[in-house]
PDB file of C-alpha atoms in Angstrom:
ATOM      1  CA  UNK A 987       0.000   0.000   0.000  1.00 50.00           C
ATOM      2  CA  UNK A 988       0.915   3.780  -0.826  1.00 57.00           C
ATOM      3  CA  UNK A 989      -0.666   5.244   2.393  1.00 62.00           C
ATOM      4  CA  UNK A 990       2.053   7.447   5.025  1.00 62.00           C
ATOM      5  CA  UNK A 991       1.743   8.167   8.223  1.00 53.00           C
ATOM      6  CA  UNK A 992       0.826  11.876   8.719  1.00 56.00           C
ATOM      7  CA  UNK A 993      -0.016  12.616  12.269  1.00 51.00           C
ATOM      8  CA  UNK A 994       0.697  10.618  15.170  1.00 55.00           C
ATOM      9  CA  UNK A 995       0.235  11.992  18.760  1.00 53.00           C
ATOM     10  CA  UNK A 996       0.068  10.665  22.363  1.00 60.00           C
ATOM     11  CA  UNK A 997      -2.779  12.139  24.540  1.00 59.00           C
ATOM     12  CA  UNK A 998      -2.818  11.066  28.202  1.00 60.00           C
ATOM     13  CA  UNK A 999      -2.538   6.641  27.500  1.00 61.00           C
ATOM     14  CA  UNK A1000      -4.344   7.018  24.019  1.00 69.00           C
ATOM     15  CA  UNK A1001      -1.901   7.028  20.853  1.00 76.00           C
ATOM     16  CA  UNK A1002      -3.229   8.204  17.576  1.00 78.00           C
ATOM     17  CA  UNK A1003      -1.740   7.530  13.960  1.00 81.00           C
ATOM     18  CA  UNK A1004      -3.168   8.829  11.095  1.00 79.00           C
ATOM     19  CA  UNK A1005      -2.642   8.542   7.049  1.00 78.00           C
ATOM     20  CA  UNK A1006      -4.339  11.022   4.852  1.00 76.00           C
ATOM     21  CA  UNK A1007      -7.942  11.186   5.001  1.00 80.00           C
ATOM     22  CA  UNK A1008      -9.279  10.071   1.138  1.00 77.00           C
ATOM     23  CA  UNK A1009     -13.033  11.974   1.666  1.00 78.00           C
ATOM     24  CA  UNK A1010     -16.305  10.930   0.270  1.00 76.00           C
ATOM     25  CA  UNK A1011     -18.247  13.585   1.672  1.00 83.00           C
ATOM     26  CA  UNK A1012     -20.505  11.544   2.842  1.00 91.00           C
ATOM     27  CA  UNK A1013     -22.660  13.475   5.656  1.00 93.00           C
ATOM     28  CA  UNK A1014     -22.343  12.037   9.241  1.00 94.00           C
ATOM     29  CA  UNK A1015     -25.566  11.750   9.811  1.00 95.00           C
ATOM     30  CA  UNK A1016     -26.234   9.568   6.149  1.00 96.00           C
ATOM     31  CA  UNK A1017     -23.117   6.838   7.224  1.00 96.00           C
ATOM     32  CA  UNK A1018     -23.513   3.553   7.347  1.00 97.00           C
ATOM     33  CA  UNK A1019     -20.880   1.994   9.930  1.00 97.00           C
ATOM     34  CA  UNK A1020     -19.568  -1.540  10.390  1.00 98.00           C
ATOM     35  CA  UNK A1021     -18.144  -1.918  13.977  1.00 97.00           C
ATOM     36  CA  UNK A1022     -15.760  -4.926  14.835  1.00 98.00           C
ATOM     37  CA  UNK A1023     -15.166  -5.684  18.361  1.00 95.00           C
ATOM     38  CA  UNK A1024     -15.433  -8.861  20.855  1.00 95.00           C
ATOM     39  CA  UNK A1025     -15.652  -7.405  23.929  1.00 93.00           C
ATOM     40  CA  UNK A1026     -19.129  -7.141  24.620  1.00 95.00           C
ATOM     41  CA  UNK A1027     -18.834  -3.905  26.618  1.00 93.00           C
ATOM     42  CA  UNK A1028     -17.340  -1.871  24.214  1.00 91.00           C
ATOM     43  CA  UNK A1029     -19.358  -2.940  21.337  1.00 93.00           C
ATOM     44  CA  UNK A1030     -22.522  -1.449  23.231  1.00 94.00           C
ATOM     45  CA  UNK A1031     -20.737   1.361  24.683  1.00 94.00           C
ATOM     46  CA  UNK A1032     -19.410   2.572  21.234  1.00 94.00           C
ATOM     47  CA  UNK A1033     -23.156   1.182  19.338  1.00 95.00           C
ATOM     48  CA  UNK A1034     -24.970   3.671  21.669  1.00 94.00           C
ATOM     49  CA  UNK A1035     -23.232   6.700  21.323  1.00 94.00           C
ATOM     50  CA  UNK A1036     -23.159   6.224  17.883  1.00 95.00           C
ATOM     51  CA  UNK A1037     -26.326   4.743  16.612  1.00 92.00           C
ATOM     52  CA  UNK A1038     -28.337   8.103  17.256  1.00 91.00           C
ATOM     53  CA  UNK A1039     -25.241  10.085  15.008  1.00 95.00           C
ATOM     54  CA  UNK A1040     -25.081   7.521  12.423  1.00 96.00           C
ATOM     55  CA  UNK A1041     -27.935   6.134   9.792  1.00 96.00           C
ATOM     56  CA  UNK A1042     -26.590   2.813  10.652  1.00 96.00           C
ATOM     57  CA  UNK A1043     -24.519   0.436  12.852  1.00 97.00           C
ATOM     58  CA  UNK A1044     -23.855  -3.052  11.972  1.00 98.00           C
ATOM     59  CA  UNK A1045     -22.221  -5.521  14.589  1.00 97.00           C
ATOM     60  CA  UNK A1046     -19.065  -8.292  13.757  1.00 98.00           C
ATOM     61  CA  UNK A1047     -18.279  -9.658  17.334  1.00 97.00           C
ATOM     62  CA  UNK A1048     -14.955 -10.971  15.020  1.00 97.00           C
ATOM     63  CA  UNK A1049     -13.141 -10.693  11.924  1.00 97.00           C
ATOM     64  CA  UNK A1050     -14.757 -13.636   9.845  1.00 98.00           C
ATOM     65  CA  UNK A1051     -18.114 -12.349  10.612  1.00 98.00           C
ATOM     66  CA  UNK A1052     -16.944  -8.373   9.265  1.00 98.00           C
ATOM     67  CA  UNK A1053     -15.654 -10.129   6.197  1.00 98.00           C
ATOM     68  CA  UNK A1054     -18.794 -11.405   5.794  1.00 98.00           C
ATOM     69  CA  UNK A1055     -21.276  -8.862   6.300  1.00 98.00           C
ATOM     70  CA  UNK A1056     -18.418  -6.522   4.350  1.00 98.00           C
ATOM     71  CA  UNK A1057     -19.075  -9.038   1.521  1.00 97.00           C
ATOM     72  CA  UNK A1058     -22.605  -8.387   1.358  1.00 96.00           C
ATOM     73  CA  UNK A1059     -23.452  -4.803   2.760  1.00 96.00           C
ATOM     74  CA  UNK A1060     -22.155  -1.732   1.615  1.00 94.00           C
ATOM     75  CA  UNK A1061     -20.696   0.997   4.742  1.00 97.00           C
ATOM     76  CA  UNK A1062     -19.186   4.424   4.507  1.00 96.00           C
ATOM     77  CA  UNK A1063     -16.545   3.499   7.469  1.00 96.00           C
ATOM     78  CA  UNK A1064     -15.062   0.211   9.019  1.00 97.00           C
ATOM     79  CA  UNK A1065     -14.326   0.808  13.147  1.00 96.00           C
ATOM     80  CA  UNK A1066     -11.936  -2.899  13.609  1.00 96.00           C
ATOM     81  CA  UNK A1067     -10.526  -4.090  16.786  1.00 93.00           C
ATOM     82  CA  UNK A1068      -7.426  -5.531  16.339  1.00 91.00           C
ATOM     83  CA  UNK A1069      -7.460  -8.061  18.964  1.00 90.00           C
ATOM     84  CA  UNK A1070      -9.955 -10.447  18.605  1.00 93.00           C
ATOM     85  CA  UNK A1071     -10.843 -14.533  18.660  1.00 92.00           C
ATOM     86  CA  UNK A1072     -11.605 -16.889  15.556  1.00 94.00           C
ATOM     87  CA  UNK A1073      -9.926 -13.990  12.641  1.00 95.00           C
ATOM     88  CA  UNK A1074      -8.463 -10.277  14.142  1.00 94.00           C
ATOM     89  CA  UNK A1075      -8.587  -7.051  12.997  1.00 95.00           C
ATOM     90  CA  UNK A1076      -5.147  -7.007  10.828  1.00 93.00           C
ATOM     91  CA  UNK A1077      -6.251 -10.485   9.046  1.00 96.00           C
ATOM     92  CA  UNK A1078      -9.887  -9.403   8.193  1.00 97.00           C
ATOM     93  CA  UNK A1079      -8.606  -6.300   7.146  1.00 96.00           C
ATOM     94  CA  UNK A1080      -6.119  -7.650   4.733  1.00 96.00           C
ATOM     95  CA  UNK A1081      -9.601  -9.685   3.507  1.00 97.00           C
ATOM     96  CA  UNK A1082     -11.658  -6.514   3.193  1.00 97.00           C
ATOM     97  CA  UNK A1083      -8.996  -5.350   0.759  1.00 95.00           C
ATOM     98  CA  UNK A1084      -8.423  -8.059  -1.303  1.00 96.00           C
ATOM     99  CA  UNK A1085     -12.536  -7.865  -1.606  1.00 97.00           C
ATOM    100  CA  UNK A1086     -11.853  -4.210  -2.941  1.00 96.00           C
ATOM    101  CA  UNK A1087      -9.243  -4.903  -5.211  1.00 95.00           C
ATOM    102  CA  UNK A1088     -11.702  -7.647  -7.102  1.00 96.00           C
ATOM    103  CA  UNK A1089     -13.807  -5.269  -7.425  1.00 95.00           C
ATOM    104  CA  UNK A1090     -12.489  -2.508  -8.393  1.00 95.00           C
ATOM    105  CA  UNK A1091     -13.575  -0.141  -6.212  1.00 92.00           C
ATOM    106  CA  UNK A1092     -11.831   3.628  -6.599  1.00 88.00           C
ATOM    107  CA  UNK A1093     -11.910   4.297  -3.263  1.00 88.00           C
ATOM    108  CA  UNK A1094     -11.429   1.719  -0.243  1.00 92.00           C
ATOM    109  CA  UNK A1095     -13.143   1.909   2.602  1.00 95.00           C
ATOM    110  CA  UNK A1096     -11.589   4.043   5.257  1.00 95.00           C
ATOM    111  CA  UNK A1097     -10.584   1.880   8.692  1.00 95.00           C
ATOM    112  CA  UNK A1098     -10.251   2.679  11.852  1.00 94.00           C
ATOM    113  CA  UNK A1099      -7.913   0.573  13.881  1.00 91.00           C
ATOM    114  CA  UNK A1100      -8.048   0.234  17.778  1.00 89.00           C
ATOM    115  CA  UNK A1101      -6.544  -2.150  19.792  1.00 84.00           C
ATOM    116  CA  UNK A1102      -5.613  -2.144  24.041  1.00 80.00           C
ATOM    117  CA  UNK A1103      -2.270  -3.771  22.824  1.00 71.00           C
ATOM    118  CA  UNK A1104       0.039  -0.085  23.205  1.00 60.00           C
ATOM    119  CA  UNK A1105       3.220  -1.391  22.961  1.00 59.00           C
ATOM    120  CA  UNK A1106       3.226  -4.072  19.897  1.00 65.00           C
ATOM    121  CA  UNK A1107       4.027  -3.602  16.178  1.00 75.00           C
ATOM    122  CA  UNK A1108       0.234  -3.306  15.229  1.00 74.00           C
ATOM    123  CA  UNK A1109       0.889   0.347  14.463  1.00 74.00           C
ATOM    124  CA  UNK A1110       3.257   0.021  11.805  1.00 78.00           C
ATOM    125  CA  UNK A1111       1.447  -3.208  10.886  1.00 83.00           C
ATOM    126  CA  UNK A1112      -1.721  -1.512  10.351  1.00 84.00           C
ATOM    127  CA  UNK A1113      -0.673   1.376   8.201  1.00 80.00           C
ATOM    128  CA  UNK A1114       1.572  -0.794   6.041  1.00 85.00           C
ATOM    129  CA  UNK A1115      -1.250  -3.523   5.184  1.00 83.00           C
ATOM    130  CA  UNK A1116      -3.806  -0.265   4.355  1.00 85.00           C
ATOM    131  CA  UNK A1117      -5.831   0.900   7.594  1.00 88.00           C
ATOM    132  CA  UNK A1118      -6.280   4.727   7.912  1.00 90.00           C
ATOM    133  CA  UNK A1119      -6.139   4.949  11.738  1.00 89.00           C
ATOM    134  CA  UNK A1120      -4.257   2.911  14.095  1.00 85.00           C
ATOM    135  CA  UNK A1121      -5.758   4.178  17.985  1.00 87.00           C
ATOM    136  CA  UNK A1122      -5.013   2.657  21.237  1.00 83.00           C
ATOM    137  CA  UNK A1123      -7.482   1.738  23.988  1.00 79.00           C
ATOM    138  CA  UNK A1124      -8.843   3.386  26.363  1.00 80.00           C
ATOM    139  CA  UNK A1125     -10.046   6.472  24.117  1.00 83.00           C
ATOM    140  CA  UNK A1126     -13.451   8.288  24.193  1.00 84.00           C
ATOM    141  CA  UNK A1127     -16.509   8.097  22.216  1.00 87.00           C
ATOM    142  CA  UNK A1128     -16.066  11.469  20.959  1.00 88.00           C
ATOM    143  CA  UNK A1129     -12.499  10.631  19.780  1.00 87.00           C
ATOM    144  CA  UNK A1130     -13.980   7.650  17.664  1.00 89.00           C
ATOM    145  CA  UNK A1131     -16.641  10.270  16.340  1.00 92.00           C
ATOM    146  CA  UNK A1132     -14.553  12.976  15.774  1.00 91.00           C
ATOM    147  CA  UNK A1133     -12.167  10.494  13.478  1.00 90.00           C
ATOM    148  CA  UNK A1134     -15.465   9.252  11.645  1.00 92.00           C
ATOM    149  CA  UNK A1135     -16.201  12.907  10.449  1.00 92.00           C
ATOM    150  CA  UNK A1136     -12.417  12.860   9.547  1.00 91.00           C
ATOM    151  CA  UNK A1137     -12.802  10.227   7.056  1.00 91.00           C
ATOM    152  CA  UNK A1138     -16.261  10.158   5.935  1.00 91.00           C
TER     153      UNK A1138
END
């Protein structure tokens, strides 16, 4: 992949790195989200605060089931844990782009990478195999939001 890191920051324990946002102008309020995460807590903490912003939140409790509902559904933004059982974040990502790339699409889907595993090479790992965000856990709803509008 082409894409470069072009922000990264620490903020109190969060970490953020960022590529170039590739815009589709799609309004916040019109998105259709596909959130991947195991942990049953933060899949309803993060479906809540967003379902009310959003036109739509779809739930993969793992990898295999995003790549599934990816294969069949059409979203604006991908939000992928990294860490999860039966397929993680990095392997169903790789998926997700190798279902772009057969179809041809002009612009992939923007991802959003978080994981509570700080200190391991999923950063550079994430970038390099084509996610546009790499954040670490704990962060805030708002933070998660405010990257949406970022790449919608």
């Amino acid at each position: 992949t082409n894409k470069k890191i072009y922000w990264e920051e620490n903020v109190d324990s969060m970490q953020i790195v960022k590529t170039h946002p590739n815009k589709t102008d799609v309004p916040i309020e019109n998105a259709k989200i596909l959130l991947v995460e195991d942990q049953p807590s933060n899949r309803k903490t993060l479906e809540v605060y967003l379902k009310h912003k959003v036109a739509k939140v779809d739930i993969a409790e793992n990898g295999k089931q995003a790549v599934e509902l990816f294969a069949k559904e059409e979203y604006d933004i991908i939000l992928m844990d990294l860490q999860m059982p039966i397929m993680g974040g990095i392997e169903a990502s790789l998926r997700i782009r190798k279902i772009e790339e057969e179809r041809e699409v002009k612009r992939p889907i923007p991802i959003i990478a978080f994981t509570a595993n700080f200190y391991s090479d999923d950063k550079e790992i994430s970038i390099e195999i084509g996610m546009d965000v790499y954040l670490s856990k704990p962060f805030q709803c708002k933070t998660i939001y405010d990257l949406i509008q970022e790449y919608l």
